[in-house]
PDB file of C-alpha atoms in Angstrom:
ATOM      1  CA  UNK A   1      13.825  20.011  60.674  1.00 44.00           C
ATOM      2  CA  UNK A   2      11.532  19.358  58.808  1.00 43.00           C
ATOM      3  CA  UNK A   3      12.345  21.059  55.817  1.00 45.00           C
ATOM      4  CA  UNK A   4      15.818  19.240  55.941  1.00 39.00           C
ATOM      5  CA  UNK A   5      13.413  15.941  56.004  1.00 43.00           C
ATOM      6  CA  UNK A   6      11.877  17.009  53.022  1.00 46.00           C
ATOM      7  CA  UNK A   7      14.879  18.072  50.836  1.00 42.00           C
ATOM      8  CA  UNK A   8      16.395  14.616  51.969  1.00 40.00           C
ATOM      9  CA  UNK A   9      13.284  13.055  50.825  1.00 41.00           C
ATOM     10  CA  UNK A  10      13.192  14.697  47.549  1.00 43.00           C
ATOM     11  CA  UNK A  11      17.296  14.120  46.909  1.00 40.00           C
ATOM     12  CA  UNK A  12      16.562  10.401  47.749  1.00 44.00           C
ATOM     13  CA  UNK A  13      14.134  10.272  44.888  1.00 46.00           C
ATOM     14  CA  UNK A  14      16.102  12.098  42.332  1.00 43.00           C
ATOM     15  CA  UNK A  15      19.083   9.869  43.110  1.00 41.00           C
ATOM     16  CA  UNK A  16      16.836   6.532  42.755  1.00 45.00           C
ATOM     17  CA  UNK A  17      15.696   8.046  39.523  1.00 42.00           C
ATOM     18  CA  UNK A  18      19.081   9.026  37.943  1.00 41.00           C
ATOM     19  CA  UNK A  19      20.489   5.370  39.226  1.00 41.00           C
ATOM     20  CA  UNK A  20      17.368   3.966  37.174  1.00 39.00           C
ATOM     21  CA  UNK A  21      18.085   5.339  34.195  1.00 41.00           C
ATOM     22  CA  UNK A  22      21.683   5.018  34.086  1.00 42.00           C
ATOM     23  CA  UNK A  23      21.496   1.335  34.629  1.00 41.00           C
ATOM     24  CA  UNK A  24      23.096  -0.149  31.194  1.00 46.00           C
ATOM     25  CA  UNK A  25      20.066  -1.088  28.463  1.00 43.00           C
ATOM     26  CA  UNK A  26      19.400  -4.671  27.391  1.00 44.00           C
ATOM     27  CA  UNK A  27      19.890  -4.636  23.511  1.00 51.00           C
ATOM     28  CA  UNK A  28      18.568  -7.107  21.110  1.00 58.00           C
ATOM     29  CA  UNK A  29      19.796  -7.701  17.487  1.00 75.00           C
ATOM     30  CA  UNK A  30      17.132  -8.247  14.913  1.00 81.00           C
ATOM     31  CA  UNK A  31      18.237 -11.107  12.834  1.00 87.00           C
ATOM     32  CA  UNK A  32      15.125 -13.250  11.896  1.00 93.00           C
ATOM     33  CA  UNK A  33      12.143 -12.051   9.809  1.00 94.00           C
ATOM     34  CA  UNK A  34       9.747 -12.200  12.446  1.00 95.00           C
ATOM     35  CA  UNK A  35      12.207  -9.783  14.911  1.00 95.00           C
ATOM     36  CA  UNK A  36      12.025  -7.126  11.552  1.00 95.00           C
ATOM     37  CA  UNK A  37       8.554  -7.864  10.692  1.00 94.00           C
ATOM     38  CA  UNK A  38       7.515  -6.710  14.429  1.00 94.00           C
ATOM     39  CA  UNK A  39       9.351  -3.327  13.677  1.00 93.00           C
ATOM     40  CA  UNK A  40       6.865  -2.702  10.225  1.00 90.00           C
ATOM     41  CA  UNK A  41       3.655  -0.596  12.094  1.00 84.00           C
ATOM     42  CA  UNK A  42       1.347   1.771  10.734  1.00 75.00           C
ATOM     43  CA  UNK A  43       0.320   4.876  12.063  1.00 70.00           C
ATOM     44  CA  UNK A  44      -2.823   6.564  11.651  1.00 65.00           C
ATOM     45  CA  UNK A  45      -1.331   9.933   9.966  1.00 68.00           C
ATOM     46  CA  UNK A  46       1.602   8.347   8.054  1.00 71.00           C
ATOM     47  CA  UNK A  47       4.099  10.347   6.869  1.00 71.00           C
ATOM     48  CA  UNK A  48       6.653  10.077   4.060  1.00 80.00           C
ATOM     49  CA  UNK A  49       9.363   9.086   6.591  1.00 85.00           C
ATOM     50  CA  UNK A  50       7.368   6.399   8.023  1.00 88.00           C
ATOM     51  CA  UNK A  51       6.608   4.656   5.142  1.00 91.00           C
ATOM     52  CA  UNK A  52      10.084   4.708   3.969  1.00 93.00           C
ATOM     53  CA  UNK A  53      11.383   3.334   7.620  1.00 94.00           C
ATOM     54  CA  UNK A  54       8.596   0.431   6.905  1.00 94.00           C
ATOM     55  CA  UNK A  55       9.745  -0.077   3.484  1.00 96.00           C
ATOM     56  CA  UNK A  56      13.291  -0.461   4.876  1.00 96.00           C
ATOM     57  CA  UNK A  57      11.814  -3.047   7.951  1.00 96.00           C
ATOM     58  CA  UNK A  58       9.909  -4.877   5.526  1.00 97.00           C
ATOM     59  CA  UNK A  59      12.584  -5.368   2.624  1.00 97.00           C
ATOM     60  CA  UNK A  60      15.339  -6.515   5.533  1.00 96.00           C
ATOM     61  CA  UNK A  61      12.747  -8.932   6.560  1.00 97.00           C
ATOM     62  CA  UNK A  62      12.275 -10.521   2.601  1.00 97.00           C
ATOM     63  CA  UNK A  63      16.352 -10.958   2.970  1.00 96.00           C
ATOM     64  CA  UNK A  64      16.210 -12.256   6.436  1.00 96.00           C
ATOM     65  CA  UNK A  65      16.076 -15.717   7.245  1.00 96.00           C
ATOM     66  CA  UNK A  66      13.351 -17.609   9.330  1.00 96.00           C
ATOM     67  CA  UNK A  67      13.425 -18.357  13.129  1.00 95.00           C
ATOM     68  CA  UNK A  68      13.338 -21.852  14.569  1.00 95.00           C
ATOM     69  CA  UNK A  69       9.560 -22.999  13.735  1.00 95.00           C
ATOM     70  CA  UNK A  70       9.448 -22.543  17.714  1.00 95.00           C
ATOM     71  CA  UNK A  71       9.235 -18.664  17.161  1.00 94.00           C
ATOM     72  CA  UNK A  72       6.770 -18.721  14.038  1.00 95.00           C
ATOM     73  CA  UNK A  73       4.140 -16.306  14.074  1.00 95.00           C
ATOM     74  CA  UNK A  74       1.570 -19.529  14.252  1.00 95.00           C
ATOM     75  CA  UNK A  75       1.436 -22.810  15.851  1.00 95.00           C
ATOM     76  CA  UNK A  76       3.364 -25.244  13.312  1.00 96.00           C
ATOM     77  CA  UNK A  77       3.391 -28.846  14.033  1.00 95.00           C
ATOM     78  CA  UNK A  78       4.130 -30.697  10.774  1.00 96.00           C
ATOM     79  CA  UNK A  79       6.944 -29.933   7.933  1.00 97.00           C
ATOM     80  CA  UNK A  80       4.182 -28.727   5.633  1.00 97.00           C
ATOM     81  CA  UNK A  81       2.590 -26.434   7.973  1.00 97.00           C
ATOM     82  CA  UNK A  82       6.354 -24.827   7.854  1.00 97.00           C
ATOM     83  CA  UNK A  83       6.566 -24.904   4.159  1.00 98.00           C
ATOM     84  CA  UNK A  84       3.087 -23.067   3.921  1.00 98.00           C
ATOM     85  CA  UNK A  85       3.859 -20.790   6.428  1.00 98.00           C
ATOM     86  CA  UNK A  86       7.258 -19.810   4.870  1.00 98.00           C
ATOM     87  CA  UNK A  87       5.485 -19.221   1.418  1.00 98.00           C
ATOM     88  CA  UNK A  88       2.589 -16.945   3.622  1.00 98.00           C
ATOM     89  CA  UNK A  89       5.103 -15.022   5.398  1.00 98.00           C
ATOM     90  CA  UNK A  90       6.787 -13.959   2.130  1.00 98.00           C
ATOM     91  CA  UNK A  91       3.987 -13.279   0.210  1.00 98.00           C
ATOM     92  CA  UNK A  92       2.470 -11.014   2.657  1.00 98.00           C
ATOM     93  CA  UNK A  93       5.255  -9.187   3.418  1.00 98.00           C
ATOM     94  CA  UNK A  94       5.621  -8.371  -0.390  1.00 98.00           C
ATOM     95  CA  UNK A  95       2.115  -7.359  -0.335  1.00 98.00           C
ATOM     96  CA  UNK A  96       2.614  -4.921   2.910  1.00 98.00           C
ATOM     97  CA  UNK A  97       5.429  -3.435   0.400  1.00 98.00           C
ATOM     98  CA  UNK A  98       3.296  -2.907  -2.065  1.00 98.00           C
ATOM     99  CA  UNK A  99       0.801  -1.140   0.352  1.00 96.00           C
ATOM    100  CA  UNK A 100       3.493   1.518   1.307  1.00 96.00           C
ATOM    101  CA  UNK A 101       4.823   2.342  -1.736  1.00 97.00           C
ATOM    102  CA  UNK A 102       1.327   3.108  -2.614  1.00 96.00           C
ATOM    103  CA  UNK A 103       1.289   5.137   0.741  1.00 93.00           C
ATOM    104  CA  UNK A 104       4.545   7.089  -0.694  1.00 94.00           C
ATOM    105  CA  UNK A 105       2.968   7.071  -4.054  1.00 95.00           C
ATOM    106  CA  UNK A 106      -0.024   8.949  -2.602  1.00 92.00           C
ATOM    107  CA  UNK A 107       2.419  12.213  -0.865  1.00 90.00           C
ATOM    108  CA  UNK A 108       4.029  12.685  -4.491  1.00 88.00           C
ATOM    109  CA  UNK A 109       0.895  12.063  -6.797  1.00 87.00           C
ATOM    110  CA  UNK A 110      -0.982  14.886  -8.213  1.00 81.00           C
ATOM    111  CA  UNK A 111      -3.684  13.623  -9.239  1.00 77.00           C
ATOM    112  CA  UNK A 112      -5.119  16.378 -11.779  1.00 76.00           C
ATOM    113  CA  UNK A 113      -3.081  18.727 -13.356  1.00 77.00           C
ATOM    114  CA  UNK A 114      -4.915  22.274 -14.413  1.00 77.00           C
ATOM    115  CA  UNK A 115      -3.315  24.659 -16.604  1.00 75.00           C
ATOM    116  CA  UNK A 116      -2.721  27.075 -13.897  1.00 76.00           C
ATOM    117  CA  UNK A 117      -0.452  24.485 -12.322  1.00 71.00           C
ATOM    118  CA  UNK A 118       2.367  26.089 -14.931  1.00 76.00           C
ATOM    119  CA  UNK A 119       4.302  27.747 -13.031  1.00 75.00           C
ATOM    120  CA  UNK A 120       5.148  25.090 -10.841  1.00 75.00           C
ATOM    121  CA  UNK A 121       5.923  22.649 -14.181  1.00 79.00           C
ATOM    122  CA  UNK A 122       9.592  21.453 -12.594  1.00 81.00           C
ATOM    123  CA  UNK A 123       8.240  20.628  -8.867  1.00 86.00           C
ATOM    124  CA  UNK A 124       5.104  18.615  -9.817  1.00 77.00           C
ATOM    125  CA  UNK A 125       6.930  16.611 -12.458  1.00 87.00           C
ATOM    126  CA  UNK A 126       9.488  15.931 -10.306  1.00 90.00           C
ATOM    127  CA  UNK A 127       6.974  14.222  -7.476  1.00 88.00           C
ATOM    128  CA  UNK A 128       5.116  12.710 -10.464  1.00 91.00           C
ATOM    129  CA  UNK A 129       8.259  10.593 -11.475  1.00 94.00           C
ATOM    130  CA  UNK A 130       8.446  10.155  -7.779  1.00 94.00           C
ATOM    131  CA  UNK A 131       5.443   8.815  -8.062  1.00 95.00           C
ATOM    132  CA  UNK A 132       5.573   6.880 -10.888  1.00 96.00           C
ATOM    133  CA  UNK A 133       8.659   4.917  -9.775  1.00 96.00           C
ATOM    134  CA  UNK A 134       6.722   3.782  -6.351  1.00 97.00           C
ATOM    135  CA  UNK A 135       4.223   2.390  -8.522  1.00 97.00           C
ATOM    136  CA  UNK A 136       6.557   0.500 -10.535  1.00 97.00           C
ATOM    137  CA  UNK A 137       8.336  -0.921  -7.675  1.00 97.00           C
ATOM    138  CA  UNK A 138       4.624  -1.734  -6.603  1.00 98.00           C
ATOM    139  CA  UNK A 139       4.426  -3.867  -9.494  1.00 98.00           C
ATOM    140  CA  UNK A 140       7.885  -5.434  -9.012  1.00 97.00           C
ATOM    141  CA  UNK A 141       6.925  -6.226  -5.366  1.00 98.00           C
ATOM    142  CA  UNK A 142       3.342  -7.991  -6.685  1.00 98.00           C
ATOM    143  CA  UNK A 143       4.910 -10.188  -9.220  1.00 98.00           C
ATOM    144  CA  UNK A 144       6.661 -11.765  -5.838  1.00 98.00           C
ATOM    145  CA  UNK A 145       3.828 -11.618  -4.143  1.00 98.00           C
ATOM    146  CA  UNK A 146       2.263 -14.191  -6.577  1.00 98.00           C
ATOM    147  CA  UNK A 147       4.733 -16.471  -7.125  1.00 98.00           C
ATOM    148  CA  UNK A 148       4.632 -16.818  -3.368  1.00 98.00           C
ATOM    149  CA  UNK A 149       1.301 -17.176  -3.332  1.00 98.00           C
ATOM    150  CA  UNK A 150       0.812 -19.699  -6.003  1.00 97.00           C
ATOM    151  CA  UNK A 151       3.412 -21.663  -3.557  1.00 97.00           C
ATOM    152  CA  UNK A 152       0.977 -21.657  -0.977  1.00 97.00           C
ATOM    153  CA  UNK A 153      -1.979 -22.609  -2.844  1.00 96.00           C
ATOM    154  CA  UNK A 154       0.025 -25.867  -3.783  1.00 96.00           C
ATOM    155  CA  UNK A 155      -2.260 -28.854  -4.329  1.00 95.00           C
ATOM    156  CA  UNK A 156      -0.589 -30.263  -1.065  1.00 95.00           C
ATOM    157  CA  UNK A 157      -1.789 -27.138   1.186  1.00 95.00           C
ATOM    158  CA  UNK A 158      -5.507 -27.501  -0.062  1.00 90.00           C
ATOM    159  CA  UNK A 159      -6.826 -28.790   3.042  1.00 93.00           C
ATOM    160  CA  UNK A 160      -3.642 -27.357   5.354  1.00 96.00           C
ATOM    161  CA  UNK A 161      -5.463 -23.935   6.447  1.00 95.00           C
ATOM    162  CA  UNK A 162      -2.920 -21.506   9.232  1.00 97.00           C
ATOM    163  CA  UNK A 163      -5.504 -20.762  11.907  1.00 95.00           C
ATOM    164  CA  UNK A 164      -3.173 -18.483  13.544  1.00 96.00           C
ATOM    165  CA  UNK A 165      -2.921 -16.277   9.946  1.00 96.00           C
ATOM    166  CA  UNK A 166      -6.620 -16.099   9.059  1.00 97.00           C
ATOM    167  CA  UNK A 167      -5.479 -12.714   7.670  1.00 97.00           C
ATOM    168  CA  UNK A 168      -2.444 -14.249   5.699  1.00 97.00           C
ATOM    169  CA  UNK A 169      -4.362 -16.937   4.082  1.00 97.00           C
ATOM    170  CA  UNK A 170      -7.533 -14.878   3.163  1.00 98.00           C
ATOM    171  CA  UNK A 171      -5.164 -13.184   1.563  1.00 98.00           C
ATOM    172  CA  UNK A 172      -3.751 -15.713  -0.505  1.00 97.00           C
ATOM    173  CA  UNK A 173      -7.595 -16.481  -1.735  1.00 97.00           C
ATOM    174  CA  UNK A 174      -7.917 -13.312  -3.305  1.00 97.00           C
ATOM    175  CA  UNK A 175      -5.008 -13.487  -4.864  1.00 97.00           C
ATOM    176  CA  UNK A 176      -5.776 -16.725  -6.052  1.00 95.00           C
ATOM    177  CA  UNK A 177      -9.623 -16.124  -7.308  1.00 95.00           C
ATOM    178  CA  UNK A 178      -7.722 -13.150  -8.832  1.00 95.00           C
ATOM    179  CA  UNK A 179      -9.986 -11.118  -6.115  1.00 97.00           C
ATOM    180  CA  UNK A 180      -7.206  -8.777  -5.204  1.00 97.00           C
ATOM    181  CA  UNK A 181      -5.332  -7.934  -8.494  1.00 97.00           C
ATOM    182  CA  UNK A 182      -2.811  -5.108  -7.713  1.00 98.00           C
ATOM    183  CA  UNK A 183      -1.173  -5.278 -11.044  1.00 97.00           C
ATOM    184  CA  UNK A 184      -4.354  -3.987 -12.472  1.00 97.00           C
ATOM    185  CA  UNK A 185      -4.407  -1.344  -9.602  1.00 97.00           C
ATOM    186  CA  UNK A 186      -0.818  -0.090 -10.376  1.00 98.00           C
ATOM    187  CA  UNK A 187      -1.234  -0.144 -14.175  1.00 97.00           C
ATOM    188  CA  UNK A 188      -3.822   1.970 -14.135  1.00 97.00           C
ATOM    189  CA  UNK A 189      -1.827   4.670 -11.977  1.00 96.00           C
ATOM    190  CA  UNK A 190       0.637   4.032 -14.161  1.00 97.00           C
ATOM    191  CA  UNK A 191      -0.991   4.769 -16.900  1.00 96.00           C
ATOM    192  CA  UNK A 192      -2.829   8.036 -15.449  1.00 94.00           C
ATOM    193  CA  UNK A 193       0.376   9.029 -13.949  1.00 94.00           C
ATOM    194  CA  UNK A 194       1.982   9.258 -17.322  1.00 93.00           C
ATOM    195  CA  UNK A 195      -1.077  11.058 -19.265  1.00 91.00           C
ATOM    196  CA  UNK A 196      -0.338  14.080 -16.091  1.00 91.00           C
ATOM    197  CA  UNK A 197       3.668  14.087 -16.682  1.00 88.00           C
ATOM    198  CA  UNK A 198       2.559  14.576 -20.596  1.00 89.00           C
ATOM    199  CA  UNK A 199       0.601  17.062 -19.744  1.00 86.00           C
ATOM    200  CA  UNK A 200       3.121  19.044 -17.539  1.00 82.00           C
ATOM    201  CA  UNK A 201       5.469  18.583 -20.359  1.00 82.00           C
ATOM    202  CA  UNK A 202       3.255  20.240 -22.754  1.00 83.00           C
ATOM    203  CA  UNK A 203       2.650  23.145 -20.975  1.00 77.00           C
ATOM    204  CA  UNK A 204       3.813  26.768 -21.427  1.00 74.00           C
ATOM    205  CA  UNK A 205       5.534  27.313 -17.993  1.00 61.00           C
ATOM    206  CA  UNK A 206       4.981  31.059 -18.482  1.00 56.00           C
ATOM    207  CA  UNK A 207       1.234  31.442 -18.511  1.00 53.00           C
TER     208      UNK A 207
END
């Protein structure tokens, strides 16, 4: 008897569990930039395939539009506060793009060629064009970043500071005091980048 008790037990469980999980899921279509932006996470290891899902999160949240101020990611009270925080938003998402094409950059860059990388001439120029075009879409990505930013730093937003963004807006000082400068950064990837895909080229893929 009670072994009977027991398998009842167990079968009531296993029926509880299967009606749990077969109960139909609440879905929720991302429409506004701050639903995308929340997909956009870094993990400690990234791979290629994660930075390429958070390019793709981060790009549909440039095109997206904005939620009701209600929904911001800060406290806004006045139009300006909404203005500043729209220019914020988009300039730091086109800064977190630049950050993981850099990340992609990084899987595909080889950083010093050696003349007994010959025989593998076709796969390491390959990822170093790879590279080279994440860098270049870097630089595409920072001249938006600025324009954003120099939107921001309007005369009109001098004394406005976001306390929600402290991150956003520090931000937008280096930028401005020309602090963080990724253009410089890129170009000179760029610029190294192309000196190894010369060198490739060069070689003598039979040594």
């Amino acid at each position: 008897m009670k072994k009977f008790a027991k398998k009842i037990f167990v079968l009531a469980i296993a029926l509880g569990a299967a009606a749990f999980f077969c109960l139909p899921a609440f879905s929720y279509m991302c429409k506004y930039k701050e639903d995308f932006y929340k997909l956009y996470h870094v993990h400690y290891q990234q791979y290629p395939d994660d930075c390429m899902e958070n390019i793709y999160w981060l790009e549909q949240a440039v095109r997206a539009d904005f939620a009701n101020p209600l929904y911001a990611r800060a406290k806004i009270q006045t139009k300006d506060e909404w203005e500043k925080y729209r220019n914020l938003f988009q300039m730091h998402l086109n800064l977190k793009l630049i950050e993981q094409h850099m990340r992609l950059a990084r899987v595909y860059d080889r950083r010093a060629i050696c003349f007994y990388d010959a025989p593998w001439k076709d796969e390491y120029l390959a990822n170093l064009n790879k590279a080279k075009s994440c860098y270049e879409a870097g630089l595409f990505y920072w001249k938006e970043a600025r324009l954003w930013s120099e939107k921001a730093s309007e005369t009109k937003f001098r004394f406005l500071f976001l306390e929600d963004l402290t991150n956003w807006e520090d931000e937008n000082k280096r930028i401005a005091c020309a602090e963080l400068d990724y253009n410089k950064i890129l170009s000179r990837e760029l610029t190294r980048v192309a000196a190894e895909i010369e060198k490739l080229e060069a070689m003598d893929r039979s040594y």
